[in-house]
Amino acid sequence: VLGRSILKIGILTPSVIAGPPETFRKQVEARCIVGVERKGKALALHLHGNSTIPPAYLLVRLGMTGQIVVAPRAAPLLPHTHVRMALDEGADELRYCDSRRFGRLRCCSRKELSNIFGSLGADALQITEEQFRQSLYGRRGAIKGLLMNQAIISGLGNIYADEALFKAQIHPETPAGEITNSAARKLLNAIKTVLRRAVDLQGTSFRDYIDIEGRPGNFRARLCVYQRTGKPCLRCGTSIRRILVCGRSSHFCPRCQRRLRVFVPRGVAARGRGRSH
DNA sequence: GCAAGCCTGACC
DNA sequence: GGTCAGGCTTGC
């Protein structure tokens, strides 16, 4: 879509637009897409400005089932198509479809976009080891929840959080602050490796995810634990288990991903909190 | 009953 | 501030 202009917008479902739909239409119509930007799971299309109009930013958050595709205007509408944006002379259009309507489109200024991106933690592919270690420090919550907290590290969802924890051999319920420096390094390497491989294969599609050309991703066949409950661990053959962590299903190998136990010398353990007898 | 996410608000 | 449950929504 880079270099193409959004001529006219049809909003079929106003609730997928954040803020007043008419404002969105006025701000986005008749503008050229001059750049694209991403942080974590948020996408921003840069819309051209000039001496009278400041640049604007079309923020896209796909949620779980959102799809943004370019299609010929004459192509049949998929079910749950909510927004149509005519491109250039109008032969093609940019469409937003979303069966569960968890995703949102919004138009914002540079300042608003900076605030939104600023509220996200460092992108998972950019974050440094030092930043990552800092974000674990002192946290008692489960590592799985932290990895999915976009304000701390942005870009991981349920699939890649499970896959990264498997690769790093860390139990999803491990308190984040108990992860050692060497395990944190291993986890961050796992996160980046998993994400890069998934991106190389155009992502993971169960039912809904498709890219802008309408193609599903191919990473599903490479998943080690996600949605493999009861199947053998690819590393040791143990049955993959599914538990709830922070309200999200979490898949892991109970043998490869043992819970950390803090080593306490016997003499110390006996003192203070020893048994009563 | 389960699901690729995010926002809100309650509780500590 | 950190943590987490609940709700939004529709389809399999």
PDB file of C-alpha atoms (C1' of nucleotides) in Angstrom, chain B:
ATOM      1  C1'  DG B   1     -16.063 -25.442  26.046  1.00  0.00           C
ATOM      2  C1'  DC B   2     -12.658 -23.240  23.647  1.00  0.00           C
ATOM      3  C1'  DA B   3     -10.181 -19.474  21.020  1.00  0.00           C
ATOM      4  C1'  DA B   4      -4.191 -15.401  17.740  1.00  0.00           C
ATOM      5  C1'  DG B   5      -6.035  -9.497  22.450  1.00  0.00           C
ATOM      6  C1'  DC B   6      -6.840  -5.647  25.089  1.00  0.00           C
ATOM      7  C1'  DC B   7      -9.218  -2.651  28.313  1.00  0.00           C
ATOM      8  C1'  DT B   8     -11.247  -1.870  32.823  1.00  0.00           C
ATOM      9  C1'  DG B   9     -11.471  -2.132  37.420  1.00  0.00           C
ATOM     10  C1'  DA B  10     -10.927  -4.549  41.895  1.00  0.00           C
ATOM     11  C1'  DC B  11      -7.764  -5.944  45.228  1.00  0.00           C
ATOM     12  C1'  DC B  12      -3.534  -5.851  47.768  1.00  0.00           C
TER      13       DC B  12
END
